[in-house]
mmCIF file of C-alpha atoms in Angstrom:
data_model
loop_
_atom_site.group_PDB
_atom_site.id
_atom_site.type_symbol
_atom_site.label_atom_id
_atom_site.label_comp_id
_atom_site.label_asym_id
_atom_site.label_seq_id
_atom_site.Cartn_x
_atom_site.Cartn_y
_atom_site.Cartn_z
ATOM 1 C CA MET A 29 20.732 -3.538 8.506
ATOM 2 C CA PRO A 30 19.975 -0.379 10.504
ATOM 3 C CA VAL A 31 16.673 0.277 12.273
ATOM 4 C CA ILE A 32 15.165 3.502 10.884
ATOM 5 C CA THR A 33 13.185 5.625 13.328
ATOM 6 C CA PHE A 34 11.085 8.784 12.979
ATOM 7 C CA LYS A 35 10.661 10.896 16.116
ATOM 8 C CA GLY A 36 8.181 13.765 15.946
ATOM 9 C CA LEU A 37 8.918 14.222 12.245
ATOM 10 C CA LYS A 38 7.377 17.338 10.684
ATOM 11 C CA LYS A 39 7.613 19.097 7.342
ATOM 12 C CA SER A 40 6.287 22.544 6.496
ATOM 13 C CA TYR A 41 6.344 24.677 3.380
ATOM 14 C CA GLY A 42 6.083 28.199 4.758
ATOM 15 C CA PRO A 43 3.065 28.321 7.087
ATOM 16 C CA VAL A 44 1.591 25.079 5.695
ATOM 17 C CA GLU A 45 2.465 21.899 7.624
ATOM 18 C CA VAL A 46 2.233 18.856 5.353
ATOM 19 C CA ILE A 47 3.736 16.149 7.611
ATOM 20 C CA HIS A 48 2.398 16.169 11.156
ATOM 21 C CA ASP A 49 4.452 14.861 14.070
ATOM 22 C CA ILE A 50 5.163 11.341 12.762
ATOM 23 C CA ASP A 51 6.539 8.684 15.121
ATOM 24 C CA LEU A 52 7.500 5.382 13.514
ATOM 25 C CA VAL A 53 10.017 2.533 13.824
ATOM 26 C CA MET A 54 10.846 0.575 10.654
ATOM 27 C CA GLU A 55 12.179 -2.844 11.522
ATOM 28 C CA ASP A 56 15.565 -4.208 10.526
ATOM 29 C CA ASN A 57 15.670 -5.773 7.031
ATOM 30 C CA ALA A 58 11.990 -5.052 6.388
ATOM 31 C CA PHE A 59 10.136 -4.117 3.204
ATOM 32 C CA THR A 60 8.085 -1.140 4.420
ATOM 33 C CA VAL A 61 5.480 0.312 2.068
ATOM 34 C CA PHE A 62 4.050 3.821 2.488
ATOM 35 C CA VAL A 63 0.650 3.937 0.815
ATOM 36 C CA GLY A 64 -2.090 6.511 0.539
ATOM 37 C CA PRO A 65 -3.888 8.803 -1.915
ATOM 38 C CA SER A 66 -2.070 11.462 -3.917
ATOM 39 C CA GLY A 67 -0.987 14.389 -1.750
ATOM 40 C CA CYS A 68 -0.999 12.455 1.532
ATOM 41 C CA GLY A 69 2.720 13.106 2.193
ATOM 42 C CA LYS A 70 4.238 9.694 1.488
ATOM 43 C CA SER A 71 6.727 10.878 -1.174
ATOM 44 C CA THR A 72 7.673 13.917 0.922
ATOM 45 C CA THR A 73 8.442 11.583 3.835
ATOM 46 C CA LEU A 74 10.587 9.386 1.588
ATOM 47 C CA ARG A 75 12.474 12.408 0.252
ATOM 48 C CA MET A 76 13.227 13.529 3.819
ATOM 49 C CA VAL A 77 14.773 10.112 4.492
ATOM 50 C CA ALA A 78 16.838 10.486 1.310
ATOM 51 C CA GLY A 79 17.948 14.001 2.254
ATOM 52 C CA LEU A 80 16.279 15.559 -0.796
ATOM 53 C CA GLU A 81 13.884 17.482 1.479
ATOM 54 C CA SER A 82 14.882 19.201 4.703
ATOM 55 C CA VAL A 83 13.290 18.247 8.030
ATOM 56 C CA THR A 84 11.318 21.089 9.631
ATOM 57 C CA ALA A 85 11.198 19.461 13.079
ATOM 58 C CA GLY A 86 11.849 16.079 14.662
ATOM 59 C CA GLN A 87 14.475 13.463 13.877
ATOM 60 C CA ILE A 88 15.314 10.666 11.459
ATOM 61 C CA LEU A 89 17.554 8.064 13.108
ATOM 62 C CA MET A 90 19.512 5.082 11.758
ATOM 63 C CA ASP A 91 20.432 2.677 14.568
ATOM 64 C CA GLY A 92 20.044 5.562 17.010
ATOM 65 C CA LYS A 93 22.265 7.954 15.044
ATOM 66 C CA GLU A 94 20.546 11.057 13.717
ATOM 67 C CA ILE A 95 20.918 11.502 9.962
ATOM 68 C CA SER A 96 18.502 14.444 9.471
ATOM 69 C CA HIS A 97 21.364 16.914 9.024
ATOM 70 C CA LEU A 98 23.546 14.727 6.756
ATOM 71 C CA GLU A 99 23.970 15.237 3.018
ATOM 72 C CA PRO A 100 22.301 12.562 0.829
ATOM 73 C CA ILE A 101 25.666 11.029 -0.119
ATOM 74 C CA ASP A 102 26.503 10.457 3.559
ATOM 75 C CA ARG A 103 23.312 8.568 4.482
ATOM 76 C CA ASP A 104 24.123 5.050 3.180
ATOM 77 C CA ILE A 105 20.947 5.202 1.094
ATOM 78 C CA ALA A 106 20.192 4.482 -2.589
ATOM 79 C CA MET A 107 17.042 5.632 -4.382
ATOM 80 C CA VAL A 108 14.973 4.502 -7.364
ATOM 81 C CA PHE A 109 12.941 7.295 -8.895
ATOM 82 C CA GLN A 110 9.551 7.176 -10.607
ATOM 83 C CA ASP A 111 10.875 8.410 -13.972
ATOM 84 C CA TYR A 112 13.944 6.095 -14.166
ATOM 85 C CA ALA A 113 16.355 9.090 -14.537
ATOM 86 C CA LEU A 114 18.713 7.184 -16.862
ATOM 87 C CA TYR A 115 21.382 8.921 -18.920
ATOM 88 C CA PRO A 116 20.275 8.477 -22.576
ATOM 89 C CA HIS A 117 23.826 8.672 -24.009
ATOM 90 C CA MET A 118 25.169 5.914 -21.710
ATOM 91 C CA ASN A 119 24.610 2.196 -22.137
ATOM 92 C CA VAL A 120 23.144 0.024 -19.385
ATOM 93 C CA GLU A 121 26.541 -0.887 -17.958
ATOM 94 C CA LYS A 122 27.647 2.734 -17.690
ATOM 95 C CA ASN A 123 24.283 3.844 -16.236
ATOM 96 C CA MET A 124 24.511 1.181 -13.551
ATOM 97 C CA SER A 125 28.129 1.953 -12.702
ATOM 98 C CA PHE A 126 27.883 5.749 -12.839
ATOM 99 C CA GLY A 127 27.759 6.310 -9.075
ATOM 100 C CA LEU A 128 30.631 3.914 -8.443
ATOM 101 C CA ARG A 129 32.786 5.533 -11.118
ATOM 102 C CA LEU A 130 32.022 8.960 -9.651
ATOM 103 C CA ALA A 131 33.152 7.666 -6.243
ATOM 104 C CA LYS A 132 36.342 6.338 -7.916
ATOM 105 C CA TYR A 133 35.847 2.666 -7.032
ATOM 106 C CA PRO A 134 38.452 0.284 -8.556
ATOM 107 C CA LYS A 135 37.482 -0.966 -12.025
ATOM 108 C CA ALA A 136 37.561 -4.597 -10.904
ATOM 109 C CA GLU A 137 35.145 -3.859 -8.034
ATOM 110 C CA ILE A 138 32.809 -1.916 -10.352
ATOM 111 C CA SER A 139 32.764 -4.756 -12.882
ATOM 112 C CA LYS A 140 32.106 -7.328 -10.154
ATOM 113 C CA ARG A 141 29.166 -5.408 -8.680
ATOM 114 C CA VAL A 142 27.587 -4.530 -12.025
ATOM 115 C CA ASN A 143 27.790 -8.098 -13.311
ATOM 116 C CA SER A 144 26.428 -9.537 -10.064
ATOM 117 C CA VAL A 145 23.402 -7.201 -10.014
ATOM 118 C CA ALA A 146 22.844 -7.518 -13.787
ATOM 119 C CA ASP A 147 22.754 -11.288 -13.400
ATOM 120 C CA MET A 148 20.199 -11.039 -10.571
ATOM 121 C CA LEU A 149 17.945 -8.680 -12.561
ATOM 122 C CA GLY A 150 18.311 -10.466 -15.912
ATOM 123 C CA LEU A 151 20.119 -7.511 -17.487
ATOM 124 C CA LYS A 152 23.322 -9.203 -18.694
ATOM 125 C CA PRO A 153 22.218 -9.463 -22.345
ATOM 126 C CA LEU A 154 21.320 -5.750 -22.265
ATOM 127 C CA LEU A 155 24.492 -4.252 -20.765
ATOM 128 C CA HIS A 156 25.609 -2.659 -24.046
ATOM 129 C CA ARG A 157 22.219 -1.223 -25.032
ATOM 130 C CA LYS A 158 21.202 2.386 -24.449
ATOM 131 C CA PRO A 159 17.961 3.357 -22.642
ATOM 132 C CA GLY A 160 16.247 4.218 -25.933
ATOM 133 C CA GLN A 161 16.612 0.592 -27.008
ATOM 134 C CA LEU A 162 14.875 -0.761 -23.876
ATOM 135 C CA SER A 163 11.258 -1.346 -22.896
ATOM 136 C CA GLY A 164 9.736 0.424 -19.891
ATOM 137 C CA GLY A 165 10.183 -2.637 -17.697
ATOM 138 C CA GLN A 166 13.808 -3.030 -18.744
ATOM 139 C CA ARG A 167 14.512 0.633 -17.988
ATOM 140 C CA GLN A 168 13.001 0.230 -14.543
ATOM 141 C CA ARG A 169 15.216 -2.767 -13.871
ATOM 142 C CA VAL A 170 18.251 -0.725 -14.910
ATOM 143 C CA ALA A 171 17.205 2.029 -12.493
ATOM 144 C CA MET A 172 16.917 -0.574 -9.731
ATOM 145 C CA GLY A 173 20.264 -2.069 -10.724
ATOM 146 C CA ARG A 174 21.963 1.330 -10.514
ATOM 147 C CA ALA A 175 20.682 1.682 -6.943
ATOM 148 C CA LEU A 176 21.599 -1.886 -5.963
ATOM 149 C CA VAL A 177 25.231 -1.740 -7.140
ATOM 150 C CA ARG A 178 25.887 0.930 -4.538
ATOM 151 C CA ASP A 179 25.293 -1.772 -1.885
ATOM 152 C CA SER A 180 23.736 0.731 0.518
ATOM 153 C CA SER A 181 21.996 -0.557 3.631
ATOM 154 C CA THR A 182 18.691 1.076 2.672
ATOM 155 C CA LEU A 183 16.913 1.207 -0.691
ATOM 156 C CA LEU A 184 14.229 3.858 -1.296
ATOM 157 C CA MET A 185 11.683 3.425 -4.107
ATOM 158 C CA ASP A 186 9.328 6.260 -5.094
ATOM 159 C CA GLU A 187 6.409 4.773 -7.087
ATOM 160 C CA PRO A 188 8.794 2.857 -9.374
ATOM 161 C CA LEU A 189 6.042 1.045 -11.299
ATOM 162 C CA SER A 190 3.635 3.932 -11.900
ATOM 163 C CA ASN A 191 4.844 4.610 -15.467
ATOM 164 C CA LEU A 192 4.263 1.026 -16.614
ATOM 165 C CA ASP A 193 1.135 -0.397 -18.250
ATOM 166 C CA ALA A 194 -1.139 -2.685 -16.224
ATOM 167 C CA LYS A 195 0.277 -5.979 -17.503
ATOM 168 C CA LEU A 196 3.873 -4.876 -17.034
ATOM 169 C CA ARG A 197 3.112 -3.603 -13.525
ATOM 170 C CA VAL A 198 1.964 -7.083 -12.499
ATOM 171 C CA GLN A 199 5.072 -8.640 -14.053
ATOM 172 C CA MET A 200 7.434 -6.142 -12.403
ATOM 173 C CA ARG A 201 5.670 -6.583 -9.077
ATOM 174 C CA ALA A 202 6.481 -10.284 -9.228
ATOM 175 C CA GLU A 203 10.094 -9.515 -10.163
ATOM 176 C CA LEU A 204 10.382 -7.128 -7.230
ATOM 177 C CA ALA A 205 9.109 -9.818 -4.872
ATOM 178 C CA ILE A 206 11.692 -12.277 -6.233
ATOM 179 C CA MET A 207 14.460 -9.665 -5.991
ATOM 180 C CA ARG A 208 13.472 -9.003 -2.386
ATOM 181 C CA GLU A 209 14.303 -12.599 -1.474
ATOM 182 C CA LYS A 210 17.835 -12.199 -2.862
ATOM 183 C CA ILE A 211 18.974 -9.041 -1.044
ATOM 184 C CA ASP A 212 19.414 -8.110 2.606
ATOM 185 C CA LYS A 213 18.400 -4.468 2.740
ATOM 186 C CA ASN A 214 15.876 -2.198 4.319
ATOM 187 C CA ILE A 215 13.463 -1.232 1.552
ATOM 188 C CA ILE A 216 11.128 1.746 1.883
ATOM 189 C CA TYR A 217 8.639 1.782 -0.975
ATOM 190 C CA VAL A 218 6.076 4.472 -1.823
ATOM 191 C CA THR A 219 2.940 3.770 -3.844
ATOM 192 C CA HIS A 220 -0.678 4.893 -4.156
ATOM 193 C CA ASP A 221 -1.657 1.358 -5.249
ATOM 194 C CA GLN A 222 -2.931 -0.687 -2.316
ATOM 195 C CA VAL A 223 -2.559 -3.942 -4.311
ATOM 196 C CA GLU A 224 1.188 -3.239 -4.617
ATOM 197 C CA ALA A 225 1.306 -2.450 -0.916
ATOM 198 C CA MET A 226 -0.495 -5.658 0.086
ATOM 199 C CA THR A 227 1.520 -7.973 -2.175
ATOM 200 C CA LEU A 228 4.994 -6.503 -1.579
ATOM 201 C CA GLY A 229 5.143 -5.123 1.942
ATOM 202 C CA ASP A 230 6.235 -6.851 5.133
ATOM 203 C CA ARG A 231 4.814 -3.794 6.873
ATOM 204 C CA ILE A 232 2.474 -1.135 5.504
ATOM 205 C CA VAL A 233 2.170 2.493 6.635
ATOM 206 C CA VAL A 234 -1.158 4.028 5.575
ATOM 207 C CA MET A 235 -1.067 7.830 5.314
ATOM 208 C CA GLN A 236 -3.735 10.488 4.860
ATOM 209 C CA ASP A 237 -3.284 14.271 4.919
ATOM 210 C CA GLY A 238 0.210 14.028 6.400
ATOM 211 C CA TYR A 239 -0.793 11.713 9.276
ATOM 212 C CA ILE A 240 -0.112 8.000 9.751
ATOM 213 C CA GLN A 241 -3.506 6.321 10.016
ATOM 214 C CA GLN A 242 -2.207 2.820 10.776
ATOM 215 C CA HIS A 243 0.996 0.785 10.623
ATOM 216 C CA GLY A 244 1.141 -3.018 10.541
ATOM 217 C CA THR A 245 1.295 -6.158 8.436
ATOM 218 C CA PRO A 246 -0.930 -6.462 5.348
ATOM 219 C CA GLN A 247 -3.098 -8.978 7.213
ATOM 220 C CA GLN A 248 -3.506 -6.689 10.237
ATOM 221 C CA LEU A 249 -4.556 -3.739 8.101
ATOM 222 C CA PHE A 250 -6.987 -5.812 6.059
ATOM 223 C CA GLU A 251 -8.570 -7.756 8.929
ATOM 224 C CA THR A 252 -8.456 -5.170 11.743
ATOM 225 C CA PRO A 253 -8.433 -1.669 10.219
ATOM 226 C CA ALA A 254 -8.104 1.097 12.794
ATOM 227 C CA ASN A 255 -10.664 3.377 11.171
ATOM 228 C CA LYS A 256 -13.015 3.823 8.240
ATOM 229 C CA PHE A 257 -10.321 5.366 6.013
ATOM 230 C CA VAL A 258 -7.972 2.374 6.335
ATOM 231 C CA ALA A 259 -10.874 -0.064 5.905
ATOM 232 C CA GLY A 260 -11.968 1.663 2.697
ATOM 233 C CA PHE A 261 -8.476 2.072 1.297
ATOM 234 C CA MET A 262 -7.162 -1.463 1.842
ATOM 235 C CA GLY A 263 -8.893 -4.056 -0.307
ATOM 236 C CA MET A 264 -10.198 -4.170 -3.871
ATOM 237 C CA PRO A 265 -13.062 -3.733 -4.597
ATOM 238 C CA PRO A 266 -13.226 -1.336 -1.631
ATOM 239 C CA MET A 267 -15.321 -1.972 1.462
ATOM 240 C CA ASN A 268 -19.015 -1.012 1.401
ATOM 241 C CA PHE A 269 -20.281 1.433 4.047
ATOM 242 C CA MET A 270 -23.832 1.842 5.343
ATOM 243 C CA ASP A 271 -25.284 4.106 8.037
ATOM 244 C CA ALA A 272 -27.072 2.336 10.900
ATOM 245 C CA MET A 273 -28.478 2.834 14.398
ATOM 246 C CA LEU A 274 -27.652 0.454 17.244
ATOM 247 C CA VAL A 275 -30.512 -0.877 19.359
ATOM 248 C CA GLU A 276 -30.986 -3.644 21.926
ATOM 249 C CA GLU A 277 -33.632 -6.179 20.892
ATOM 250 C CA SER A 278 -34.416 -9.221 23.051
ATOM 251 C CA GLY A 279 -30.939 -9.143 24.564
ATOM 252 C CA SER A 280 -29.208 -8.913 21.181
ATOM 253 C CA LEU A 281 -27.377 -5.919 19.755
ATOM 254 C CA MET A 282 -28.888 -4.967 16.406
ATOM 255 C CA ALA A 283 -27.827 -2.471 13.733
ATOM 256 C CA ASN A 284 -30.837 -1.136 11.841
ATOM 257 C CA GLY A 285 -30.494 0.719 8.554
ATOM 258 C CA GLU A 286 -32.145 1.315 5.197
ATOM 259 C CA GLY A 287 -33.636 -2.057 4.263
ATOM 260 C CA PHE A 288 -31.661 -4.176 6.731
ATOM 261 C CA SER A 289 -31.413 -5.238 10.369
ATOM 262 C CA PHE A 290 -28.125 -6.916 11.291
ATOM 263 C CA GLN A 291 -27.290 -8.835 14.425
ATOM 264 C CA LEU A 292 -23.882 -7.945 15.899
ATOM 265 C CA ASN A 293 -23.444 -10.843 18.310
ATOM 266 C CA THR A 294 -19.674 -11.040 17.689
ATOM 267 C CA LEU A 295 -18.952 -7.478 18.843
ATOM 268 C CA LYS A 296 -16.820 -7.723 22.005
ATOM 269 C CA ASN A 297 -16.192 -4.172 23.233
ATOM 270 C CA LYS A 298 -19.807 -3.098 23.586
ATOM 271 C CA HIS A 299 -18.811 -0.510 26.206
ATOM 272 C CA HIS A 300 -16.972 1.372 23.439
ATOM 273 C CA LEU A 301 -20.164 1.933 21.459
ATOM 274 C CA PRO A 302 -21.187 5.575 20.863
ATOM 275 C CA ALA A 303 -23.848 6.893 23.218
ATOM 276 C CA SER A 304 -25.833 8.213 20.250
ATOM 277 C CA GLY A 305 -26.017 4.729 18.735
ATOM 278 C CA GLU A 306 -25.014 6.184 15.356
ATOM 279 C CA VAL A 307 -22.550 3.926 13.524
ATOM 280 C CA ILE A 308 -21.273 3.083 10.071
ATOM 281 C CA LEU A 309 -21.244 -0.573 9.079
ATOM 282 C CA GLY A 310 -18.529 -1.868 6.751
ATOM 283 C CA ILE A 311 -18.863 -5.023 4.651
ATOM 284 C CA ARG A 312 -16.302 -6.225 2.135
ATOM 285 C CA PRO A 313 -17.713 -7.127 -1.312
ATOM 286 C CA SER A 314 -16.474 -10.716 -0.950
ATOM 287 C CA ALA A 315 -18.340 -11.115 2.369
ATOM 288 C CA LEU A 316 -21.757 -10.732 0.711
ATOM 289 C CA THR A 317 -22.836 -14.120 -0.632
ATOM 290 C CA PRO A 318 -26.066 -15.108 -2.401
ATOM 291 C CA ALA A 319 -28.460 -16.466 0.265
ATOM 292 C CA LEU A 320 -29.442 -20.081 -0.335
ATOM 293 C CA ALA A 321 -33.100 -21.046 -0.094
ATOM 294 C CA GLY A 322 -33.776 -22.981 3.092
ATOM 295 C CA ASP A 323 -30.431 -22.073 4.666
ATOM 296 C CA GLY A 324 -31.132 -22.091 8.395
ATOM 297 C CA SER A 325 -27.807 -20.628 9.560
ATOM 298 C CA ILE A 326 -27.862 -17.465 11.673
ATOM 299 C CA GLU A 327 -26.684 -14.852 9.207
ATOM 300 C CA ASN A 328 -27.706 -11.315 8.358
ATOM 301 C CA THR A 329 -29.520 -10.907 5.053
ATOM 302 C CA LEU A 330 -29.953 -8.014 2.674
ATOM 303 C CA THR A 331 -31.953 -7.830 -0.572
ATOM 304 C CA LEU A 332 -30.333 -5.645 -3.215
ATOM 305 C CA PRO A 333 -31.409 -4.519 -6.699
ATOM 306 C CA ILE A 334 -28.595 -5.132 -9.206
ATOM 307 C CA LYS A 335 -27.850 -2.017 -11.278
ATOM 308 C CA ILE A 336 -24.728 -3.165 -13.125
ATOM 309 C CA CYS A 337 -22.942 -6.498 -13.547
ATOM 310 C CA GLU A 338 -19.214 -6.153 -14.283
ATOM 311 C CA TYR A 339 -17.977 -9.447 -15.727
ATOM 312 C CA ALA A 340 -14.281 -10.086 -14.998
ATOM 313 C CA GLY A 341 -13.808 -13.762 -15.866
ATOM 314 C CA ALA A 342 -14.135 -16.186 -12.964
ATOM 315 C CA LEU A 343 -15.524 -13.416 -10.738
ATOM 316 C CA SER A 344 -18.069 -10.685 -11.405
ATOM 317 C CA VAL A 345 -18.679 -7.473 -9.467
ATOM 318 C CA LEU A 346 -22.333 -6.566 -8.984
ATOM 319 C CA ILE A 347 -23.161 -2.910 -8.370
ATOM 320 C CA SER A 348 -26.184 -1.901 -6.300
ATOM 321 C CA GLU A 349 -27.243 1.039 -4.121
ATOM 322 C CA ILE A 350 -28.525 1.644 -0.613
ATOM 323 C CA LYS A 351 -29.893 5.121 0.078
ATOM 324 C CA GLY A 352 -27.771 6.590 -2.717
ATOM 325 C CA SER A 353 -24.579 4.843 -1.574
ATOM 326 C CA ARG A 354 -22.895 2.404 -3.930
ATOM 327 C CA VAL A 355 -22.649 -1.236 -2.847
ATOM 328 C CA SER A 356 -20.292 -3.702 -4.571
ATOM 329 C CA ILE A 357 -20.667 -7.485 -4.338
ATOM 330 C CA GLU A 358 -18.037 -9.937 -5.577
ATOM 331 C CA VAL A 359 -19.605 -13.198 -6.799
ATOM 332 C CA ASP A 360 -18.771 -16.270 -8.838
ATOM 333 C CA SER A 361 -19.610 -15.513 -12.486
ATOM 334 C CA LYS A 362 -21.361 -18.912 -12.704
ATOM 335 C CA ASN A 363 -24.274 -17.341 -10.786
ATOM 336 C CA ASN A 364 -25.142 -15.527 -14.030
ATOM 337 C CA PHE A 365 -26.780 -12.542 -12.305
ATOM 338 C CA LYS A 366 -27.826 -9.625 -14.509
ATOM 339 C CA ALA A 367 -28.933 -5.999 -14.189
ATOM 340 C CA GLY A 368 -32.519 -5.736 -12.966
ATOM 341 C CA ASP A 369 -32.349 -8.780 -10.663
ATOM 342 C CA ASN A 370 -33.287 -8.428 -6.972
ATOM 343 C CA ILE A 371 -30.941 -10.722 -5.082
ATOM 344 C CA LYS A 372 -30.955 -11.694 -1.426
ATOM 345 C CA PHE A 373 -27.456 -11.782 0.075
ATOM 346 C CA SER A 374 -26.243 -13.006 3.438
ATOM 347 C CA VAL A 375 -23.280 -11.896 5.533
ATOM 348 C CA LYS A 376 -21.862 -13.425 8.704
ATOM 349 C CA PRO A 377 -21.996 -11.191 11.797
ATOM 350 C CA SER A 378 -18.217 -11.650 12.147
ATOM 351 C CA ASP A 379 -17.766 -10.053 8.689
ATOM 352 C CA VAL A 380 -19.560 -6.847 9.638
ATOM 353 C CA TYR A 381 -17.228 -4.008 10.700
ATOM 354 C CA VAL A 382 -18.537 -1.247 12.953
ATOM 355 C CA PHE A 383 -17.264 2.348 12.992
ATOM 356 C CA ASP A 384 -18.275 5.274 15.192
ATOM 357 C CA ARG A 385 -20.083 7.674 12.854
ATOM 358 C CA ASN A 386 -18.542 10.749 14.510
ATOM 359 C CA THR A 387 -14.899 9.672 15.000
ATOM 360 C CA GLU A 388 -14.860 6.988 12.245
ATOM 361 C CA LEU A 389 -12.755 4.802 14.568
ATOM 362 C CA ALA A 390 -13.305 1.047 14.408
ATOM 363 C CA ILE A 391 -15.160 -0.748 17.206
ATOM 364 C CA TYR A 392 -14.344 -4.424 17.766
#
């Protein structure tokens, strides 16, 4: 499969630049997910790869060959759209084979490809049904099948699960993961859902306001976010943030804030700390655990008033506040906490993230 490369990629609409000088290499045979909030430029970037949007500046390369100027049909790319885009008067078989018939492939080859892909996607019993007789999940599988029968080297997917209900999204996500194991293709997938990004992607590209904030594996982005935006975007419930001031106390680096004083003895690059001492601390909801009476371990503690308890089965999410900022804590529902409780929580120093308050860059 070809290596896809962006070099100085830009996109403008009139005087407004929406994609800013992107450099990126997408590895051979990788499932790359572009994720970010609405309007961040991820779909525009995908459409430039497909040839549906022109490139204002920079290059898109496939194995070193520039494709920016090529027509969509000449790019060896297939695309799955958000709204399925199926022909309502054609049955599943004809929808899937439409592109091949248009390109005048032999009937035997068309039948072979359609049946092979239909078998992989569980569509064989549905080949003679029309889109109006299918569920949302079945229609999405047909849209994927239509793209797969083209046997292009690269498959583009623009928020393909966004029109499905929550239960069906989870089911289709699993089916996508299974399908991924059966095909050798570059897949570029766009979503605003970070859970989809984390569970599907080999590599994730996090975008904000037309810039790439970070690119890496799901584990890298979750464990070592480059900045506050990535830290807050990756993970559910999202990371908690608290303002603090850094001070030296008895040879230890401390972060003091509203109602807490945390030791940061695991911070390595202390020479990167801001001169002002102003930082933002980040703590994931799962890192806050109820402090046990008599526990002598060296951990930071924080007492929080519980405002809301959101029961979600085995786990509950407790909602509190620090200086007007919301704090979420993920706990075992067996703890049976309730609104009005004041609970003492502990967090390991290694689970406290530190960000420069001015640049919002992570400090490790």
